[in-house]
Coordinates of C-alpha atoms and ligand atoms in Angstrom, one line a residue:
X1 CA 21.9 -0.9 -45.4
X2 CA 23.9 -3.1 -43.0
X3 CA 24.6 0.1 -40.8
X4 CA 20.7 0.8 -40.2
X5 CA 20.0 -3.3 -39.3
X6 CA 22.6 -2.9 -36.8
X7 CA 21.1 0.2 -35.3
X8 CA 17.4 -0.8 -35.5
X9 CA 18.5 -3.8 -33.2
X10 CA 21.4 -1.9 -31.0
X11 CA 20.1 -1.1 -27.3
X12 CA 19.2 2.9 -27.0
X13 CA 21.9 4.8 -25.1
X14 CA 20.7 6.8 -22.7
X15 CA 23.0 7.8 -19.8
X16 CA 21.8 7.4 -16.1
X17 CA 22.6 11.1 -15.2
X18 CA 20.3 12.4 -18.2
X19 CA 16.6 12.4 -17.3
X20 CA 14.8 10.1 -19.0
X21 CA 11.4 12.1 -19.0
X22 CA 10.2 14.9 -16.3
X23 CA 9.1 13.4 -13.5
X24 CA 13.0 11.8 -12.5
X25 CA 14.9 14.2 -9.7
X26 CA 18.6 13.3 -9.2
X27 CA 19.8 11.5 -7.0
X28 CA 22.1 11.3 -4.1
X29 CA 24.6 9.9 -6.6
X30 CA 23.6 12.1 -9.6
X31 CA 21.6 9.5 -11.5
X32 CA 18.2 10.5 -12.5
X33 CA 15.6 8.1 -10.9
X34 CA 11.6 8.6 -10.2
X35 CA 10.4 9.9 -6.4
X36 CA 8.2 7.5 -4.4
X37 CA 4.4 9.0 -3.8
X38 CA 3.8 10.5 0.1
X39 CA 2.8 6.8 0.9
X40 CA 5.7 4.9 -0.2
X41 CA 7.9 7.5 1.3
X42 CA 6.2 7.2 4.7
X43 CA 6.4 3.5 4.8
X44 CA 10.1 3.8 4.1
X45 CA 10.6 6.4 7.1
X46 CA 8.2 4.1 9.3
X47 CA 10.2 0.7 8.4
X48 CA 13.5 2.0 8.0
X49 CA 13.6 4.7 9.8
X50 CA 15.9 7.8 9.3
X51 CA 19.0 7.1 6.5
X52 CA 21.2 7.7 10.0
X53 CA 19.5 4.4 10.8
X54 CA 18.5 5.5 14.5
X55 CA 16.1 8.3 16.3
X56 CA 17.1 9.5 19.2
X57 CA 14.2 11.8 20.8
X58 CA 17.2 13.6 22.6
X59 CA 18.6 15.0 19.1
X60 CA 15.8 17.2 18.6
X61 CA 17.8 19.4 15.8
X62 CA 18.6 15.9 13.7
X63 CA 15.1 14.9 14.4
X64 CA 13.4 17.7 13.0
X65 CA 15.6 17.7 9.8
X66 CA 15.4 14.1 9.2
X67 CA 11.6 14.4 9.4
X68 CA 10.8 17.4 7.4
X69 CA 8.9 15.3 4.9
X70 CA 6.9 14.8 7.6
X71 CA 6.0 17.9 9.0
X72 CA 5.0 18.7 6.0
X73 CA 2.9 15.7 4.7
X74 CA 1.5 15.9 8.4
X75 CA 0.1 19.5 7.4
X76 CA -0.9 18.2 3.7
X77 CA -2.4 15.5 4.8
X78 CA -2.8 14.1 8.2
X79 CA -5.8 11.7 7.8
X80 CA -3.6 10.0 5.1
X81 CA -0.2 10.0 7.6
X82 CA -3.1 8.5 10.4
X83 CA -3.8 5.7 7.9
X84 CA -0.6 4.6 6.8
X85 CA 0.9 4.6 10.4
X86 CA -1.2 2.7 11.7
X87 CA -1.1 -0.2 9.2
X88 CA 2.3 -0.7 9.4
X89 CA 1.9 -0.8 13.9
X90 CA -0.9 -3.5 13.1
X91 CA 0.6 -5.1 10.7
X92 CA 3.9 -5.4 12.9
X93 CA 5.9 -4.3 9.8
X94 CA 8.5 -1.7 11.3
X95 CA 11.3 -3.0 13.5
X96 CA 11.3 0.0 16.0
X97 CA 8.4 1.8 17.2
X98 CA 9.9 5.2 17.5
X99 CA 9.4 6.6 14.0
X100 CA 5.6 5.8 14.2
X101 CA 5.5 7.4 17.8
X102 CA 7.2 10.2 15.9
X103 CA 4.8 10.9 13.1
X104 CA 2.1 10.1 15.6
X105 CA 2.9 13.1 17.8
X106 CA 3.3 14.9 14.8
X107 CA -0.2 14.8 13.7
X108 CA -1.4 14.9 17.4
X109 CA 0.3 18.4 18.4
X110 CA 0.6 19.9 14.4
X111 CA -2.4 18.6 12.2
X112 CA -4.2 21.8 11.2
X113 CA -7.7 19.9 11.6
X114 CA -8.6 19.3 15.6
X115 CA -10.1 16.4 14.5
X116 CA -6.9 14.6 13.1
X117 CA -5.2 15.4 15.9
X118 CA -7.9 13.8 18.0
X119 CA -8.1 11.0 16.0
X120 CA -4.0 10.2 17.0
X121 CA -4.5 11.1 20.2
X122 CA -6.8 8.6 20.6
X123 CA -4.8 5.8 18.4
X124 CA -2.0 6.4 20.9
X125 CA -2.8 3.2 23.3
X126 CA -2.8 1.5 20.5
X127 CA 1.2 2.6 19.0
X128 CA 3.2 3.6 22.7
X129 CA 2.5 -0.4 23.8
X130 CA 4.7 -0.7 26.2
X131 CA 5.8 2.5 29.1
X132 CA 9.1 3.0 26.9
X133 CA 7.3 3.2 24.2
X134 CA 5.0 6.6 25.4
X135 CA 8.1 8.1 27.1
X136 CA 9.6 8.3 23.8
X137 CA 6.2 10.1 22.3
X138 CA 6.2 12.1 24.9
X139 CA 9.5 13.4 24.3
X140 CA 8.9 13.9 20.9
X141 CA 5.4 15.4 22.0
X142 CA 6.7 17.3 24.3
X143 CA 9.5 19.0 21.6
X144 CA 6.6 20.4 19.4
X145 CA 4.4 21.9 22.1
X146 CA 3.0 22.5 25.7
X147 CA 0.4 20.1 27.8
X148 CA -2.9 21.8 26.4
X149 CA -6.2 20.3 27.1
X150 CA -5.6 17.9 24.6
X151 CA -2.4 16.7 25.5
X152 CA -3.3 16.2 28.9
X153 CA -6.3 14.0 27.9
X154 CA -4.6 12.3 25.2
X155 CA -2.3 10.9 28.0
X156 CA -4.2 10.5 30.7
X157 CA -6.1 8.2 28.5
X158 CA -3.1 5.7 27.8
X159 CA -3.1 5.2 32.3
X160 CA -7.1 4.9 32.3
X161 CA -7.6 2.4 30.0
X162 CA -4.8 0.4 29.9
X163 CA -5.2 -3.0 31.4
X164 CA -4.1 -2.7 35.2
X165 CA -1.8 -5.9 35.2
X166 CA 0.0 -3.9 32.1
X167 CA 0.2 -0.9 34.0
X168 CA 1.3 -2.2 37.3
X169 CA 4.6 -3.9 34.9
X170 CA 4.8 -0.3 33.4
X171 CA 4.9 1.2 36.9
X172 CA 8.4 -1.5 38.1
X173 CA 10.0 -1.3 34.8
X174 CA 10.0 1.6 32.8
X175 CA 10.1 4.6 35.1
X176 CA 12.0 6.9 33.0
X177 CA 13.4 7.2 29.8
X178 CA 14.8 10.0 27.5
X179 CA 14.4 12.9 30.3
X180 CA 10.8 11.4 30.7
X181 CA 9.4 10.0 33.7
X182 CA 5.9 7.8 33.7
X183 CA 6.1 10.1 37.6
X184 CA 6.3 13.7 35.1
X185 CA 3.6 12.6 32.9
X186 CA 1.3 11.3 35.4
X187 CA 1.7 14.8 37.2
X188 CA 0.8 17.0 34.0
X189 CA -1.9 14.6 32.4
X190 CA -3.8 14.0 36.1
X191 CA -5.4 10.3 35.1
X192 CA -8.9 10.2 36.9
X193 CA -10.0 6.7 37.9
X194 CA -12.6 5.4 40.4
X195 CA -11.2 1.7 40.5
X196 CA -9.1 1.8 43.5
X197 CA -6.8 -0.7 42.2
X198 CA -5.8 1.4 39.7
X199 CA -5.6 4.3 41.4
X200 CA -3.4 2.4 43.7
X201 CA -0.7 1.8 40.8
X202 CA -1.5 5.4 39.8
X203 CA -0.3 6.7 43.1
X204 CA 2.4 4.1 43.4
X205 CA 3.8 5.9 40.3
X206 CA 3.8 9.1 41.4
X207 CA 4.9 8.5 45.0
X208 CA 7.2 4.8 44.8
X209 CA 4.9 3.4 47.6
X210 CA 2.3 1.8 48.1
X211 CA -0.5 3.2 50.5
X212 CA -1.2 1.8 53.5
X213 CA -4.8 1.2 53.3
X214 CA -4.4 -0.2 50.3
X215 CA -2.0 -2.9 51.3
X216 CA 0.0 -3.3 54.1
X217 CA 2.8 -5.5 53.1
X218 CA 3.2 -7.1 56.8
X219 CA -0.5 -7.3 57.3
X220 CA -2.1 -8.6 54.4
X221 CA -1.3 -12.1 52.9
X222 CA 0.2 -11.6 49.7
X223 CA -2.3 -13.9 48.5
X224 CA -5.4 -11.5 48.6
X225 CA -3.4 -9.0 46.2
X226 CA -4.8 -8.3 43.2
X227 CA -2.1 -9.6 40.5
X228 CA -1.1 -6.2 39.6
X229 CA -0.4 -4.5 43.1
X230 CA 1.6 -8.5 43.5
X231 CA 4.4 -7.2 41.0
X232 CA 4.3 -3.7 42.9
X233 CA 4.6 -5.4 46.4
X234 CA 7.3 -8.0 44.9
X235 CA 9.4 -5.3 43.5
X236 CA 9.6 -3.3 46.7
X237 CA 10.5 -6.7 48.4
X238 CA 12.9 -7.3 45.7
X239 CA 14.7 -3.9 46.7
X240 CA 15.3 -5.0 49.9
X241 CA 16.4 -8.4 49.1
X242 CA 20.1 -9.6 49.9
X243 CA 20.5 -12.2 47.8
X244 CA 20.4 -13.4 43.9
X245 CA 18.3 -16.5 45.4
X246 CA 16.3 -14.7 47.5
X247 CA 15.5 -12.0 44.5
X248 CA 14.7 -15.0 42.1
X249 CA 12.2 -16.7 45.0
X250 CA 10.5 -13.4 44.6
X251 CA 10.4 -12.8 41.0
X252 CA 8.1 -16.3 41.1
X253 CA 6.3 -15.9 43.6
X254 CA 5.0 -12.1 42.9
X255 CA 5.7 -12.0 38.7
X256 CA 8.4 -10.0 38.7
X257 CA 10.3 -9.1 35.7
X258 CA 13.8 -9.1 36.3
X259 CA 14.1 -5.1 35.4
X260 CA 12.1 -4.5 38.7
X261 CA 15.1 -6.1 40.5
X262 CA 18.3 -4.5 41.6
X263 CA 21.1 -4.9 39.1
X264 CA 23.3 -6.0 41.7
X265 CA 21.2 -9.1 42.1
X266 CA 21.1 -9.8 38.3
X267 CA 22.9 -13.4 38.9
X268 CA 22.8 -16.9 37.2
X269 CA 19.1 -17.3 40.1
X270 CA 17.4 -14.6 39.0
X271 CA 18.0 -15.2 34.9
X272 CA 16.7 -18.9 35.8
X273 CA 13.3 -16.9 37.2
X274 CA 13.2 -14.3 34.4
X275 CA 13.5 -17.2 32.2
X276 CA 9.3 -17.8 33.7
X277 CA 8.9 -14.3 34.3
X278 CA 9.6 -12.7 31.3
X279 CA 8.8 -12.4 27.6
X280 CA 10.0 -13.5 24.4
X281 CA 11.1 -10.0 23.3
X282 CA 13.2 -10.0 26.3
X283 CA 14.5 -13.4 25.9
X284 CA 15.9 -12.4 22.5
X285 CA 17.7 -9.4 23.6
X286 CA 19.4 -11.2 26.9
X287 CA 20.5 -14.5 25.6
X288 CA 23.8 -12.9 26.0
X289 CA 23.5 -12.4 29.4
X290 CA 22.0 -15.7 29.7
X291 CA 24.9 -17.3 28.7
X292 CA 27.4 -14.8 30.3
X293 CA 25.7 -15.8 34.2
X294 CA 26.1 -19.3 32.9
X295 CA 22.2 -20.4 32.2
X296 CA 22.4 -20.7 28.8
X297 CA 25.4 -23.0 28.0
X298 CA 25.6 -26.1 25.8
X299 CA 25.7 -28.6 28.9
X300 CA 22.5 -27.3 30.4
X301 CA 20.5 -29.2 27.6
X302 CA 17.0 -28.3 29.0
X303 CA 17.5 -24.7 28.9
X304 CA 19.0 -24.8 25.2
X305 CA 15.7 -27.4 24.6
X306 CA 13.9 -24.4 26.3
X307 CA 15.1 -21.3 24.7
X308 CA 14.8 -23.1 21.1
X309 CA 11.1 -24.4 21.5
X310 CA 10.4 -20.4 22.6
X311 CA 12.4 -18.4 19.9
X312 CA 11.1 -20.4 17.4
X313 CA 7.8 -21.3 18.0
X314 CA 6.1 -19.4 15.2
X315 CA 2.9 -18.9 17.7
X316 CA 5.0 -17.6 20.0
X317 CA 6.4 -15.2 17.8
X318 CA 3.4 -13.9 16.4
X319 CA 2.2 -13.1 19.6
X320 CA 5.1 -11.5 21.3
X321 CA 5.3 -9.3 17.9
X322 CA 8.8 -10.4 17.5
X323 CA 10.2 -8.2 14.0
X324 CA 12.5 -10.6 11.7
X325 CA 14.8 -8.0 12.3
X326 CA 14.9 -8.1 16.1
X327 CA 15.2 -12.3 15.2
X328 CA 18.8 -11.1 13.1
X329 CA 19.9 -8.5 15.4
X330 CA 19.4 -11.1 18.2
X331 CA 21.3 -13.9 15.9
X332 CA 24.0 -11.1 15.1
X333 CA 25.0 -9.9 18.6
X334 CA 24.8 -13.5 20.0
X335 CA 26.9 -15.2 17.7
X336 CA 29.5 -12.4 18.6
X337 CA 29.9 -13.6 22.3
X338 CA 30.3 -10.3 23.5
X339 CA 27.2 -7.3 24.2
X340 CA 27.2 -4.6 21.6
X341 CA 28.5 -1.9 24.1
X342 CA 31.6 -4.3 24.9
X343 CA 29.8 -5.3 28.5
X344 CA 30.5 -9.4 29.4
X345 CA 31.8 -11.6 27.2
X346 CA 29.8 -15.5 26.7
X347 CA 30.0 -18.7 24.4
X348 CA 27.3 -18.7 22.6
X349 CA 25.8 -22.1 22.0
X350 CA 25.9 -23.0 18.2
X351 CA 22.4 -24.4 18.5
X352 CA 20.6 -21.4 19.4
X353 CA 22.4 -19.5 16.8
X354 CA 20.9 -21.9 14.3
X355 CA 17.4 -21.4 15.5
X356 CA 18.1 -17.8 15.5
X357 CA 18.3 -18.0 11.9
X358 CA 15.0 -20.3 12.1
X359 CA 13.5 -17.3 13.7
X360 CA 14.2 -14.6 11.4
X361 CA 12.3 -16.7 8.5
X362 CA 9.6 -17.8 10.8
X363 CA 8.9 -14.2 12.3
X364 CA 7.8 -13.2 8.4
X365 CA 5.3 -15.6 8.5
X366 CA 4.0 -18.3 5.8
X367 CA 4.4 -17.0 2.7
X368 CA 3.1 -17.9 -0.2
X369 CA 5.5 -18.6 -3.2
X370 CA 5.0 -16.9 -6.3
X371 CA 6.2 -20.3 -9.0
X372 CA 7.4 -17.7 -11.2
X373 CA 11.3 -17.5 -12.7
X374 CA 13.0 -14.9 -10.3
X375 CA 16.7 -13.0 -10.6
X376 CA 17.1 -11.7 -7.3
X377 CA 20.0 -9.0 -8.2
X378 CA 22.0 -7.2 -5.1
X379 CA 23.1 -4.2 -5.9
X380 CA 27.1 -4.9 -4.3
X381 CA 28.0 -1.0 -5.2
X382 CA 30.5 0.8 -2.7
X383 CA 27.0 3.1 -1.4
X384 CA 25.8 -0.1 0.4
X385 CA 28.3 -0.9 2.4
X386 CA 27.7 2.2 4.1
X387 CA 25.0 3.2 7.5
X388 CA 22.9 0.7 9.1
X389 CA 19.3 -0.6 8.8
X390 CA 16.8 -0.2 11.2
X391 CA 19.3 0.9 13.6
X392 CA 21.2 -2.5 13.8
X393 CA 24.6 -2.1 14.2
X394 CA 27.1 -3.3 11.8
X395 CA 23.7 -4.3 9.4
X396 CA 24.9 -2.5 6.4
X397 CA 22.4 -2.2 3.5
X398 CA 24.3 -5.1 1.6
X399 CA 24.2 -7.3 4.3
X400 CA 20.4 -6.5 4.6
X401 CA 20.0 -6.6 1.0
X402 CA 21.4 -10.4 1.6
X403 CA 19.4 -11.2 4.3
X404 CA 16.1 -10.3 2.9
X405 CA 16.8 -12.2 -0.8
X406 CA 17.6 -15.3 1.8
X407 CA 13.9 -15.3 2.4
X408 CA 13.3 -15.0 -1.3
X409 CA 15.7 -17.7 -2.4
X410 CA 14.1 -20.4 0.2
X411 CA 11.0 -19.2 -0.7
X412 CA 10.6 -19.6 -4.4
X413 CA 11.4 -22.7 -6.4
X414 CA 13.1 -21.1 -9.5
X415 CA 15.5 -18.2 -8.3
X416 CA 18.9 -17.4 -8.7
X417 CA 20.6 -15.1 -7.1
X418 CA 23.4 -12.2 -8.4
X419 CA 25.3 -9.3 -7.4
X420 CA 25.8 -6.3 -9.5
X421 CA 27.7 -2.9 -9.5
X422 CA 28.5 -1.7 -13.0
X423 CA 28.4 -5.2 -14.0
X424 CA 26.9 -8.7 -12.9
X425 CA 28.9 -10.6 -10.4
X426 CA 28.7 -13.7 -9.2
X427 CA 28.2 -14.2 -5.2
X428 CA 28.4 -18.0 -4.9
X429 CA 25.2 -17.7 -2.1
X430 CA 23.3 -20.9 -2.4
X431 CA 19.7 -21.5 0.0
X432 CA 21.6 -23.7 2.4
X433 CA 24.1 -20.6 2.7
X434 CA 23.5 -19.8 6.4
X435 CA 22.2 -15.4 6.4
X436 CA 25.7 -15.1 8.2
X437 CA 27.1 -16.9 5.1
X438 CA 25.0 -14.7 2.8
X439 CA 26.2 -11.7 3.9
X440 CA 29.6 -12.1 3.8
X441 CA 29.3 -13.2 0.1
X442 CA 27.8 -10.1 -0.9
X443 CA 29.6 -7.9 1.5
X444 CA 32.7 -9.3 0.5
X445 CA 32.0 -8.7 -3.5
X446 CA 31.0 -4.9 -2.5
X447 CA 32.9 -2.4 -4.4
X448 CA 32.5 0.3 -7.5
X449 CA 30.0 2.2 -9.1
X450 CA 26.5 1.4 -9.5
X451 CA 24.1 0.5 -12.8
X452 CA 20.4 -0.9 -11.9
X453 CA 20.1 -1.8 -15.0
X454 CA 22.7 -4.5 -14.9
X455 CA 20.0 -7.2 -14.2
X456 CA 17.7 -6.7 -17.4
X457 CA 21.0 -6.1 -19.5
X458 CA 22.8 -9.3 -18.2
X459 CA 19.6 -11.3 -18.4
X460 CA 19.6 -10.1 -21.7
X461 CA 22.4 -10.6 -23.1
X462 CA 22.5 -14.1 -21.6
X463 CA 18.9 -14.8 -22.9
X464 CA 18.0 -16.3 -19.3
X465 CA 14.4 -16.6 -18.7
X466 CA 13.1 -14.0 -16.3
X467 CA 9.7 -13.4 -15.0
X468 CA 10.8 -11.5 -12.2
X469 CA 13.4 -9.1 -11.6
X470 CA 14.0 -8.6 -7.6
X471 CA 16.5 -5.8 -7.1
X472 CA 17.8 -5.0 -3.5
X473 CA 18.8 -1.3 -3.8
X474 CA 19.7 2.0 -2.2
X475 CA 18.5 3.1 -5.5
X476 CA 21.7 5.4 -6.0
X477 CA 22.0 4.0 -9.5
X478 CA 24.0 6.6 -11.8
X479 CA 26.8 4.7 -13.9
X480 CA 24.8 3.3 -16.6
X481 CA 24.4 3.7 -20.7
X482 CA 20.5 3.0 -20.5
X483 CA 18.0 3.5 -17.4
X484 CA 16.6 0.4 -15.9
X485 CA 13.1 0.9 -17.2
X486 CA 14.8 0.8 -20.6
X487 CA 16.7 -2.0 -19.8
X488 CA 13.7 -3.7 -18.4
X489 CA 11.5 -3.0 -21.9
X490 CA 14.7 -3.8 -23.8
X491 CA 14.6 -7.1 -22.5
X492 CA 10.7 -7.7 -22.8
X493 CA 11.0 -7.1 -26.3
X494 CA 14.0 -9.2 -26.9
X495 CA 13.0 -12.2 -24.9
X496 CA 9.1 -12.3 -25.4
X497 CA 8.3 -12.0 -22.1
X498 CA 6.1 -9.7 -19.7
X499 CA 8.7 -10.2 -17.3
X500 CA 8.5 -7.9 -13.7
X501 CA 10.3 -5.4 -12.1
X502 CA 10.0 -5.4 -7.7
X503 CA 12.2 -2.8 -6.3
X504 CA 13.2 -3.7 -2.8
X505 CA 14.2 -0.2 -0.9
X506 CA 17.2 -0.5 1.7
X507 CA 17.8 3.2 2.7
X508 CA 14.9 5.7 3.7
X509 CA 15.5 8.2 1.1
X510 CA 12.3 8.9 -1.8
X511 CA 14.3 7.5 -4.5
X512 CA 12.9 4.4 -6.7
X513 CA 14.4 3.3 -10.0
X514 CA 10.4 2.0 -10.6
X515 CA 8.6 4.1 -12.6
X516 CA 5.5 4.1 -10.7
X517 CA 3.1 5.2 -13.6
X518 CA 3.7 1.8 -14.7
X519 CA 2.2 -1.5 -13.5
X520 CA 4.7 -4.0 -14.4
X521 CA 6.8 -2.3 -11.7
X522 CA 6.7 -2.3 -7.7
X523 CA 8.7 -1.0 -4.7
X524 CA 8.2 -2.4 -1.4
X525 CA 10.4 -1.5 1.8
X526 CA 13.2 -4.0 2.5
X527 CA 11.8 -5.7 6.5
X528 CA 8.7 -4.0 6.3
X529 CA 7.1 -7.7 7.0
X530 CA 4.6 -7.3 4.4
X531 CA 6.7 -7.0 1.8
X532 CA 7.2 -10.4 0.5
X533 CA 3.4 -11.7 0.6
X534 CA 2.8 -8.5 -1.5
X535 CA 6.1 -9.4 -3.6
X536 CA 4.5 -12.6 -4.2
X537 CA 0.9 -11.5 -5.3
X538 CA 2.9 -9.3 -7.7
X539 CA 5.3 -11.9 -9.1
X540 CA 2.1 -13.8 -9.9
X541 CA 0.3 -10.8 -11.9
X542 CA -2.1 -10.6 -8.9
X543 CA -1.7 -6.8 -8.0
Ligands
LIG1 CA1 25.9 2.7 -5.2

């Protein structure tokens, strides 16, 4: 009699590495978990990129293995590959444009139907935004495929409508990347235009000069330029300038970007002008350098004023399409005082690391809390402190996983946070924990095996009150007695609540622990920047 009390109310054992029903495919770690549909998987590929972390168009044999899901969901079902890629460019959800050039070259050269590859063919303006951006699709393009009709078209298109001033920055700047040049692809796709304007950047591409009836640089007042052939004429200036102040006096009076001027004038004048010149993607990636030539140093006071009032100006941000992650990776590498290849050594100024941190939260924009009662559970297992994110180096999932519950832990007004492996642990991060803070705390606790059920089971057994349960995952769960969907219904029952499952993905692979036949469970894709307004909508039962 007693015996049979005890079992009615004892959890189900149900080991991790047997399937729970016959949809679950084992994972890298042996566990059986469920497979995320073609969507989910592509948004993982698009915002996280490969599991390497990184694509490199020049590693055509890892590319093509790495993106055999796809190929073939590109021959499935392009229109649906079209859709989804170009959400997440709008959107500004993927840190790094190259797997979205990737699967966009994909469905232009291999889509069965002529009118899907059209239909990416003419989206490309719109995905390669800036001249780096379409050298890497055309090396990818280029990999799967010779310049047919429309190929040719498809590129000439991107040099005939983009906006001249664009184009003329394109022409100084990016003139070859990854075997490509913008001189190569101008040859092959022959652009026709009947602006002469254009056609004179066109044929400045191509040749590196400008034509003489077009401008004469000793003959015609600068002044009467049209803004675009201004940068052309200011870089060729630039090239023949002998010194840092002379290339900076340039740089503002023509709008030059500092790439179009010779390295070996790259000094603490021109930084000063680039500081006008350039963007605020740039300004995030070189205020290293900035500090290194002695511009960005805690005595000069207005430049740190400056920089601050620009990197975290939430406008700003928006506008420039600045990723959170570019906001960390720029707070990671600065805080360093040295460049990630080992080139120059600075002090950073404390300050800007701070608003660094202010960026990464602002670049996600306002979002709305949910007012529900969160767990935010990091999975701390040995399999996260291993690879990078979003090609970040030295960003292990972990540290990721810590970052993003940051934003959740400021966000909502009832969270706690944990860390688990095969059993809860305690990390000690707090909201006032700075991200560099938060990371260490959960990198620091990382070691062992890994149970995704720990949440539900600790929550459980602790009879905490949970509305939602937030795990940060690589979903290589394996080493526990139940399955987290049990665990999760086990604790529903127990506690009398409809309590919430969000998966947050760290690692590109299909793998979920959500079962996603069921509605009170969701995975999203950890920095994909719509993530935590949709996390939110879920919390509160509205999706
Ligand atoms: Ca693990």
């Amino acid at each position: 009699m007693m015996k049979n009390v005890l079992n009615a109310i004892a959890p189900k054992r149900h080991p991790q590495t047997q399937r729970l029903d016959e949809r679950q495919v084992p994972n890298n770690a042996g566990g059986f978990v469920y497979t995320l549909a073609d969507e989910g998987r592509l948004t993982r590929f698009l915002v996280l990129g490969t599991e390497g972390g990184t694509l490199y168009a020049g590693e055509r044999a890892h590319t093509v293995q790495a993106t055999e899901f796809v190929r073939q969901l590109v021959v499935r079902d392009a229109p649906l590959a079209l859709r989804v890629t170009l959400d997440v460019v709008r959107g500004n959800r993927a840190p790094k444009p190259d797997p979205a050039l990737l699967v966009l070259a994909l469905i232009a050269k291999t889509a069965p139907n002529v009118a899907d590859r059209k239909a990416a063919w003419n989206a490309l303006p719109e995905v390669a935004r800036t001249g780096t951006m379409l050298l890497h699709f055309l090396a990818f393009a280029d990999s799967l495929g010779g310049w047919g009709r429309l190929t040719r078209r498809g590129v000439a298109n991107v040099y005939e409508t983009l906006p001249v001033e664009k184009l003329a920055l394109w022409a100084v700047k990016y003139k070859a990347r990854d075997g490509w040049a913008q001189a190569d692809a101008l040859r092959l796709s022959h652009p026709k235009t009947t602006d002469a304007g254009r056609n004179a950047v066109l044929r400045f591409m191509v040749k590196g000069t400008l034509d003489a009836e077009v401008v004469s640089v000793e003959a015609v007042p600068s002044e009467t330029l049209t803004p675009a052939l201004r940068v052309i004429e200011g870089h060729l200036l630039a090239a023949a300038a002998t010194s840092d102040a002379e290339a900076a006096r340039l740089m503002r009076e023509f709008g030059v970007p500092i790439e179009a001027v010779p390295t070996h004038l790259r000094g603490a004048e021109t930084y000063r002008a680039a500081l006008e010149t350039n963007g605020l993607t740039w300004l995030l990636r070189n205020l290293g350098n900035l500090s290194r030539v002695g511009v960005l140093t805690a005595n000069n006071r207005d430049v740190v004023a400056q920089v601050i009032g620009c990197i975290t100006d939430a406008q700003a941000l928006k506008r420039g399409r600045v990723h959170p992650l570019d906001a960390l990776k720029a707070r990671l590498v600065y805080a360093q005082g040295r460049g990630v290849k080992g080139k120059g050594e600075w002090l950073p100024v404390p300050r800007v690391v701070d608003a660094l941190e202010d960026a990464f939260y602002t670049a996600f924009g306002a979002v709305q809390p949910a007012g529900t009662r969160h767990l935010l559970a990091l999975d701390v297992s040995g399999s996260m402190t291993m690879g990078q994110v979003g090609g970040v180096p030295g960003l292990t999932p972990n540290m990721a996983a810590a970052a993003m519950s940051m934003l959740a832990l400021r966000t909502e007004q009832d969270a706690q946070i944990m860390g688990f492996s095969t059993q809860f642990r305690a990390l000690g991060i707090t909201p006032k924990d700075t991200l560099e803070a938060a990371m260490k705390k959960a990198h620091s606790h990382s070691f062992g095996a890994t149970d995704c059920a720990q949440p539900m089971l600790w929550a459980a057994q602790h009879r905490q009150n949970v509305e939602t349960f937030v795990v940060y995952t690589d979903n290589e769960t394996w080493a526990g007695h139940v399955h987290p969907t049990q665990a999760l219904d086990q604790y529903r029952q127990k506690m009398g609540l409809p309590a919430r499952l969000i998966v947050v993905g760290l690692t590109a692979t299909r793998f979920t622990i959500a079962d996603p036949n069921r509605a009170d469970m969701l995975d999203v894709v950890g920095f994909d920047t719509a993530a935590p307004s949709i996390m939110s909508a879920f919390a509160r039962g509205e999706v």
